[in-house]
mmCIF file of C-alpha atoms in Angstrom:
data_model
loop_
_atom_site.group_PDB
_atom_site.id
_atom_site.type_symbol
_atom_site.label_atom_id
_atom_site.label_comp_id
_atom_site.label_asym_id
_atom_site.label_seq_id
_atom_site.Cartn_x
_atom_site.Cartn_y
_atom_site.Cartn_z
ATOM 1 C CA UNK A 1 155.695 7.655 -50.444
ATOM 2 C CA UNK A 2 156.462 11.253 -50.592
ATOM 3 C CA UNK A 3 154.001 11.308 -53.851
ATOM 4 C CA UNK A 4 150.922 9.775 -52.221
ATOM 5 C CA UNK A 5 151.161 12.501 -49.339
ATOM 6 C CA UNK A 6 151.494 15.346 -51.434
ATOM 7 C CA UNK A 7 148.281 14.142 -53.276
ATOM 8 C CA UNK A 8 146.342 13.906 -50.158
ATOM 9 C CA UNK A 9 147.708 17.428 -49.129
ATOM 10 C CA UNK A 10 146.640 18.981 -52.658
ATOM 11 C CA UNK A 11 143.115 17.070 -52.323
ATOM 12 C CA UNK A 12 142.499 18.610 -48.541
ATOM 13 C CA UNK A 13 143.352 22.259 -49.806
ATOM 14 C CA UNK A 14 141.443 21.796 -52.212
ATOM 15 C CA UNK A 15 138.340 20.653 -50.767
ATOM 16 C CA UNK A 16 138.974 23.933 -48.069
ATOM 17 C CA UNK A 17 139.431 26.342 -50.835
ATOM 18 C CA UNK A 18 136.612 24.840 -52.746
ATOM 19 C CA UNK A 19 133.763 24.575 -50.008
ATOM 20 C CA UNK A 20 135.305 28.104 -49.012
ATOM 21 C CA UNK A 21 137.073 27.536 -45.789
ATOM 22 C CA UNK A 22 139.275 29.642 -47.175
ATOM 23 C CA UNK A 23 137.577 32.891 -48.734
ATOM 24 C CA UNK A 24 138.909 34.792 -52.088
ATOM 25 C CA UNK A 25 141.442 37.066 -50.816
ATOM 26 C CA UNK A 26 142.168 35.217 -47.131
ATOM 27 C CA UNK A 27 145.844 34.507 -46.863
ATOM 28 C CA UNK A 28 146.735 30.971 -46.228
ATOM 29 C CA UNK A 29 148.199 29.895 -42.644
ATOM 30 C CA UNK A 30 151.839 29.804 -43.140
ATOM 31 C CA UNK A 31 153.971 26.650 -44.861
ATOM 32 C CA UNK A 32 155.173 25.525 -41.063
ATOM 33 C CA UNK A 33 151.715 25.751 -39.629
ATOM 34 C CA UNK A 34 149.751 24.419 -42.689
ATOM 35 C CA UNK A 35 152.303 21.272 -42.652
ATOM 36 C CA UNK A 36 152.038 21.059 -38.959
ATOM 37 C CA UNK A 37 148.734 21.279 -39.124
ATOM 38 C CA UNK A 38 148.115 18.523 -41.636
ATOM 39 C CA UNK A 39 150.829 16.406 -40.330
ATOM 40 C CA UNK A 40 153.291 16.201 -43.372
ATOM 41 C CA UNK A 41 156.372 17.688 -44.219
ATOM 42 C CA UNK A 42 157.347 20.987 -46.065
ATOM 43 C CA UNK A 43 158.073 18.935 -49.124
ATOM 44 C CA UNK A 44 154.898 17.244 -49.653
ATOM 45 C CA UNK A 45 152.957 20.375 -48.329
ATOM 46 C CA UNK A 46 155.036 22.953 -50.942
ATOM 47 C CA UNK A 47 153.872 20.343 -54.058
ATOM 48 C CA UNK A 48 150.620 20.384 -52.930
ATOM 49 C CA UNK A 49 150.610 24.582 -52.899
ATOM 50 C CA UNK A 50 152.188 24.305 -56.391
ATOM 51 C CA UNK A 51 149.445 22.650 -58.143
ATOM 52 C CA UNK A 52 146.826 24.345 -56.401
ATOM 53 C CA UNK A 53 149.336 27.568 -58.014
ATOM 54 C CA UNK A 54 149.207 26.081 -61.248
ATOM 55 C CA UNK A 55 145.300 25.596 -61.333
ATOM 56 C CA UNK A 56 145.264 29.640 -60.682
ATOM 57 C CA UNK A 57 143.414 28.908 -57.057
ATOM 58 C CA UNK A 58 146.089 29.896 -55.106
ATOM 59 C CA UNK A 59 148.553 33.373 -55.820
ATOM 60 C CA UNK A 60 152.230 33.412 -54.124
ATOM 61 C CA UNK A 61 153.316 37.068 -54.160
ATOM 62 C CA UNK A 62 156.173 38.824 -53.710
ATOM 63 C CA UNK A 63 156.788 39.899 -49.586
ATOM 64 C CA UNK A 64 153.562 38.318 -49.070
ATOM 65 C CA UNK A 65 151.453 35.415 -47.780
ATOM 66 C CA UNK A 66 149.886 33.245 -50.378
ATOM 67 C CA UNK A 67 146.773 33.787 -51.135
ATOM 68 C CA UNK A 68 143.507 32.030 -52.262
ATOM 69 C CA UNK A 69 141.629 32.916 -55.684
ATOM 70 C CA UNK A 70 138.444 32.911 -56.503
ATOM 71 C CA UNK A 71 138.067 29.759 -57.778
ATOM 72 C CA UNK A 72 134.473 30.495 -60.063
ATOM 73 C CA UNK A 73 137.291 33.166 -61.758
ATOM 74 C CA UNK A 74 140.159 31.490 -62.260
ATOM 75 C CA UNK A 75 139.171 27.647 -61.990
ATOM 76 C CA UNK A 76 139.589 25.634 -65.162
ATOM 77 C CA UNK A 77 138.233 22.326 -66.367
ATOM 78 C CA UNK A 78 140.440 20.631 -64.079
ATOM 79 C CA UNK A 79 138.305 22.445 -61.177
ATOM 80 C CA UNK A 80 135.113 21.219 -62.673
ATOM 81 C CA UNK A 81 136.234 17.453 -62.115
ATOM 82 C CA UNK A 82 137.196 18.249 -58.079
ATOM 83 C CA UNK A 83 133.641 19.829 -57.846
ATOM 84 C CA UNK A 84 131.861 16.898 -59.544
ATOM 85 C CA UNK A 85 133.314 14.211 -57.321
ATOM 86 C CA UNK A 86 134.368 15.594 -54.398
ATOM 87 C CA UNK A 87 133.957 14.168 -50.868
ATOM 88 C CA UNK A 88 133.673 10.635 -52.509
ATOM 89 C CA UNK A 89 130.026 11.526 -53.419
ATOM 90 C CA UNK A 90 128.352 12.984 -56.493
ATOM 91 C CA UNK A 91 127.012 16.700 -56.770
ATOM 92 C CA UNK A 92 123.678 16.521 -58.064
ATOM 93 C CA UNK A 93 123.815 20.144 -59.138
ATOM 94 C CA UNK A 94 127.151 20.334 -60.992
ATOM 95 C CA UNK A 95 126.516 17.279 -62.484
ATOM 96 C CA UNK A 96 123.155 19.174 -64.230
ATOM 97 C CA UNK A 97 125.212 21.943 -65.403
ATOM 98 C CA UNK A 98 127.649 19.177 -66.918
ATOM 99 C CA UNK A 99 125.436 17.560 -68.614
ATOM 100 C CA UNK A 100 123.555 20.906 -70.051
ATOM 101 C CA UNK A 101 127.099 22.112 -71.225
ATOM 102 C CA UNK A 102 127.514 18.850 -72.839
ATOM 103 C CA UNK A 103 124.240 18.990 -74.739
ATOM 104 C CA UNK A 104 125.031 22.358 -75.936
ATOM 105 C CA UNK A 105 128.169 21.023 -76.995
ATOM 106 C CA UNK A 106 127.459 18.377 -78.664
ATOM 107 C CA UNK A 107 125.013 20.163 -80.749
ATOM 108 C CA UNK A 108 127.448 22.631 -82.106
ATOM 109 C CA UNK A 109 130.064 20.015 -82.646
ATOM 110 C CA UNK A 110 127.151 18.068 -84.994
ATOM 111 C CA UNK A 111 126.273 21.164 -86.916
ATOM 112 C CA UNK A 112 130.081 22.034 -87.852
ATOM 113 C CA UNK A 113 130.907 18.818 -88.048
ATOM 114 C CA UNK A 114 128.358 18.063 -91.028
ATOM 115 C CA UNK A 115 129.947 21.266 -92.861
ATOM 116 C CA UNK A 116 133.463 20.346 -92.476
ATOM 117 C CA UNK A 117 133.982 16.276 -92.411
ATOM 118 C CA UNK A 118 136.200 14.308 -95.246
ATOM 119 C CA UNK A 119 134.586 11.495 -96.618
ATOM 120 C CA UNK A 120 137.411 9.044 -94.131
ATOM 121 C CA UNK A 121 135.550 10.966 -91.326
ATOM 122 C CA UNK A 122 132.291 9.985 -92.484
ATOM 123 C CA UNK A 123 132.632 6.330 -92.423
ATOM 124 C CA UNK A 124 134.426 6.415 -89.455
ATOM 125 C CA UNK A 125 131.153 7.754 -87.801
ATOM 126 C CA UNK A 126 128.993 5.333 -89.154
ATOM 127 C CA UNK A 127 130.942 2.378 -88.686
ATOM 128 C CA UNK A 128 131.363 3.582 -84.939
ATOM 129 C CA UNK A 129 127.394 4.311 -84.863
ATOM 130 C CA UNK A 130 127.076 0.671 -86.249
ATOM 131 C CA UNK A 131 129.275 -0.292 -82.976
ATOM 132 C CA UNK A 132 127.399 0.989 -80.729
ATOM 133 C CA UNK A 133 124.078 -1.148 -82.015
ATOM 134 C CA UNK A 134 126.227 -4.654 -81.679
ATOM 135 C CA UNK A 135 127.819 -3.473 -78.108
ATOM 136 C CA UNK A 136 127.651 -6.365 -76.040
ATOM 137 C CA UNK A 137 126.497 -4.192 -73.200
ATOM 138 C CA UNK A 138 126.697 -0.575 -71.825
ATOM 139 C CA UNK A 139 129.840 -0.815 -70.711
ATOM 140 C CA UNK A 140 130.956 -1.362 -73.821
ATOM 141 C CA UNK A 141 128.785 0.666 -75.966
ATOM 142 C CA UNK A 142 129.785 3.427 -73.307
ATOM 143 C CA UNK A 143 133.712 3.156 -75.191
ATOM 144 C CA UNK A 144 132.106 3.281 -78.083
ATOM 145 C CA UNK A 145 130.302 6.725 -77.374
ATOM 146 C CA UNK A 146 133.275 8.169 -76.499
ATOM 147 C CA UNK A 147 134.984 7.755 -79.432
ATOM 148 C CA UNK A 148 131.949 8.463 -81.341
ATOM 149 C CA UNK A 149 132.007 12.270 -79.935
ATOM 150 C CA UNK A 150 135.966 12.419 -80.023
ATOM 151 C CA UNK A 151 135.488 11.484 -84.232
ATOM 152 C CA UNK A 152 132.608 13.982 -84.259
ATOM 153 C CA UNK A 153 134.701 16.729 -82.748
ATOM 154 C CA UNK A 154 137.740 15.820 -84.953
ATOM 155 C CA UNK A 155 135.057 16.225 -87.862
ATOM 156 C CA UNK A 156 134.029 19.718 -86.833
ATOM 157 C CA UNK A 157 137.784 20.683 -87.339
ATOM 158 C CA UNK A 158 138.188 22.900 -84.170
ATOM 159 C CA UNK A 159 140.780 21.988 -81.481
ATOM 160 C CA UNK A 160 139.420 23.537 -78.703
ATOM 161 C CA UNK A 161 136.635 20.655 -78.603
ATOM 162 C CA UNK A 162 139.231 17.816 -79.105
ATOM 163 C CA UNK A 163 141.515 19.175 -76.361
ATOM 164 C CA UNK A 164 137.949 19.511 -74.155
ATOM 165 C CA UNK A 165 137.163 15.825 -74.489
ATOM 166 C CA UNK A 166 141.140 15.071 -74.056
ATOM 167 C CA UNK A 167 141.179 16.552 -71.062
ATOM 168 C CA UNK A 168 138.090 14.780 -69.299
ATOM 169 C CA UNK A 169 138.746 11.083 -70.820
ATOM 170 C CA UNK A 170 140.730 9.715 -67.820
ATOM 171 C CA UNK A 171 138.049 11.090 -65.526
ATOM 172 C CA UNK A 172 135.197 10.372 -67.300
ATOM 173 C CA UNK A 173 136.141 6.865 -67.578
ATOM 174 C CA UNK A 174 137.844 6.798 -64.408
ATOM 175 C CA UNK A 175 133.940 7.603 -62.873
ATOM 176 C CA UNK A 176 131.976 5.564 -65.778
ATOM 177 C CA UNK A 177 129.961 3.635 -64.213
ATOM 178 C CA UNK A 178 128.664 6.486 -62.073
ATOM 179 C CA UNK A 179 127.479 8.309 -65.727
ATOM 180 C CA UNK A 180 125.405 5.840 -67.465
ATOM 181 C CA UNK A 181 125.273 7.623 -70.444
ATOM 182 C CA UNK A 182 124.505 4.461 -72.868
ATOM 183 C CA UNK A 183 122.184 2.429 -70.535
ATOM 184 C CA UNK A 184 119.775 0.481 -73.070
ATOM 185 C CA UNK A 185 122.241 1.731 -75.296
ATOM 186 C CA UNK A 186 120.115 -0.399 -78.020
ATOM 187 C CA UNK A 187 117.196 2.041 -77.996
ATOM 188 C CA UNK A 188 119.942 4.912 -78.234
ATOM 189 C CA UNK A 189 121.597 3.244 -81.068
ATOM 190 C CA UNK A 190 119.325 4.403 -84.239
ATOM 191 C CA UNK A 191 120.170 8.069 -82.815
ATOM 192 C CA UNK A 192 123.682 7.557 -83.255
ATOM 193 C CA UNK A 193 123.077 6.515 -86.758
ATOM 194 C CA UNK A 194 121.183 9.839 -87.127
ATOM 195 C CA UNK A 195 123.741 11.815 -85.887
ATOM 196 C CA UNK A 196 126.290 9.801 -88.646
ATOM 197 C CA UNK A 197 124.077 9.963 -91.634
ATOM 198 C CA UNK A 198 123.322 13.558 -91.307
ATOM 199 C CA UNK A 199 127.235 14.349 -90.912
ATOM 200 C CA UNK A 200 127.622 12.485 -93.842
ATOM 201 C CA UNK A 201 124.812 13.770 -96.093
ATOM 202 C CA UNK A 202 126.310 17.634 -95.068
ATOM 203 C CA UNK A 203 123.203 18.068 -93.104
ATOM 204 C CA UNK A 204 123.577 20.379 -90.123
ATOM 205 C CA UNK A 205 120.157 21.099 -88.975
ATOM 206 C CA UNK A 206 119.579 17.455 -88.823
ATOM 207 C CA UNK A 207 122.525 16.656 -87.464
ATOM 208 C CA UNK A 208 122.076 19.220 -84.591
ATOM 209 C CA UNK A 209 118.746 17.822 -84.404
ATOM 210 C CA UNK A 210 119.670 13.995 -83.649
ATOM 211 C CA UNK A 211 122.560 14.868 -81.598
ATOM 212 C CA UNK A 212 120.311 16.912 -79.292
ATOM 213 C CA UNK A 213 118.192 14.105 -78.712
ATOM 214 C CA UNK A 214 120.313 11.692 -77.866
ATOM 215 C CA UNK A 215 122.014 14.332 -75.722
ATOM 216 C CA UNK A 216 118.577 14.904 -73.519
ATOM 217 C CA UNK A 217 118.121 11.005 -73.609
ATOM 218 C CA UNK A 218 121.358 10.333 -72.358
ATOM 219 C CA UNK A 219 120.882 13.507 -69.688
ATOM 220 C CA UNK A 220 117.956 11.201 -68.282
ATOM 221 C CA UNK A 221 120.014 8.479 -67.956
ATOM 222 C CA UNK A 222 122.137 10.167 -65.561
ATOM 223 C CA UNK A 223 120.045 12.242 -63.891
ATOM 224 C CA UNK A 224 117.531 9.259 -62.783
ATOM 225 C CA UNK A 225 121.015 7.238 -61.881
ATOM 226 C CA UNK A 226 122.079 9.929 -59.691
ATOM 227 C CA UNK A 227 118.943 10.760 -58.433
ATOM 228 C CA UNK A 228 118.556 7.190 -57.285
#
């Protein structure tokens, strides 16, 4: 399956350019000896060069080798998710710098997010809050949180945050039991309802407030889980 290869390809570049077998600036190997090399054909080997292209890691010039980016430059979000999980494991350290983006995140999506709901937005946040208390488990609670945030940053009325959280769904869920974000999700539960009667009573310090909390609770969580 021509597809399958290509993704393996992509995924063993990637890992090279990313633990910097391949240095900013180095020219790649050429197309014959990188496919001979890794055993597949120029197809699968020329898809797997284009999507490393389109994630701005790799630059194809004109009379010239391609070359590799800096990745810390011109990486995206979609580079953050390689880094996280790569090699089948779990970095320790990006996950840390995740999670303290996340908080800070979260924080600013409260705040605006108390300015700039509609009354349907409100509700929405407190029935979801109310959710979250009767989730039969974490797993389920864990849904539940993520549509939580994806209401709050609808609420907050910038686009930029909803097309953040769009873009990390499949691999945050994908990886969800390996982020344990609502573990004894009913001692998190009266922060949720924080977070959703501040929003609704227009109040952003308080709003920033609870959100940060549960944000540095939920930060524990993962960190002890991926410590142990």
């Amino acid at each position: 399956m021509p597809a399958l290869v290509s993704d393996q390809v992509f995924r063993s570049l990637l890992e090279a350019v990313l633990a910097g077998r391949y240095e900013p600036g180095e020219k790649l190997p050429t197309q014959r000896a990188l496919a001979a090399d890794l055993g597949v054909t120029m197809s699968s080997l020329r898809e797997a060069l284009k999507r490393l292209e389109q994630m701005g890691l790799v630059e194809a010039r004109q009379g010239d080798a391609m070359r590799v980016r800096d990745w810390r430059e011109h990486g995206g979000l979609d580079v953050i998710a390689h880094l996280l999980f790569r090699s089948g494991g779990l970095d320790a350290g990006v996950m840390a710098d995740v999670l303290e983006a996340r908080g800070l995140m979260l924080r600013e999506l409260a705040a605006l997010a108390a300015e700039r709901r509609d009354d349907a937005q409100a509700r929405r946040l407190v029935e979801l809050a109310d959710q979250v208390a009767g989730a039969p488990d974490a797993a389920a609670a864990q849904l539940v949180d993520f549509a939580f945030f994806t209401e709050l940053a609808q609420a907050a009325g910038n686009l930029v945050f909803v097309l953040v959280l769009n873009s990390i769904r499949a691999l945050y869920f994908a990886h969800a039991e390996r982020l344990p974000v609502t573990a004894g999700h009913d001692e998190l539960a009266p922060l949720y309802a924080r977070v959703a009667g501040a929003v609704r009573a227009g109040d952003g310090a308080a709003a920033r407030a609870a959100v940060g909390e549960l944000a540095d609770r939920q930060r524990a969580r993962v960190e002890q889980a991926v410590g142990g």
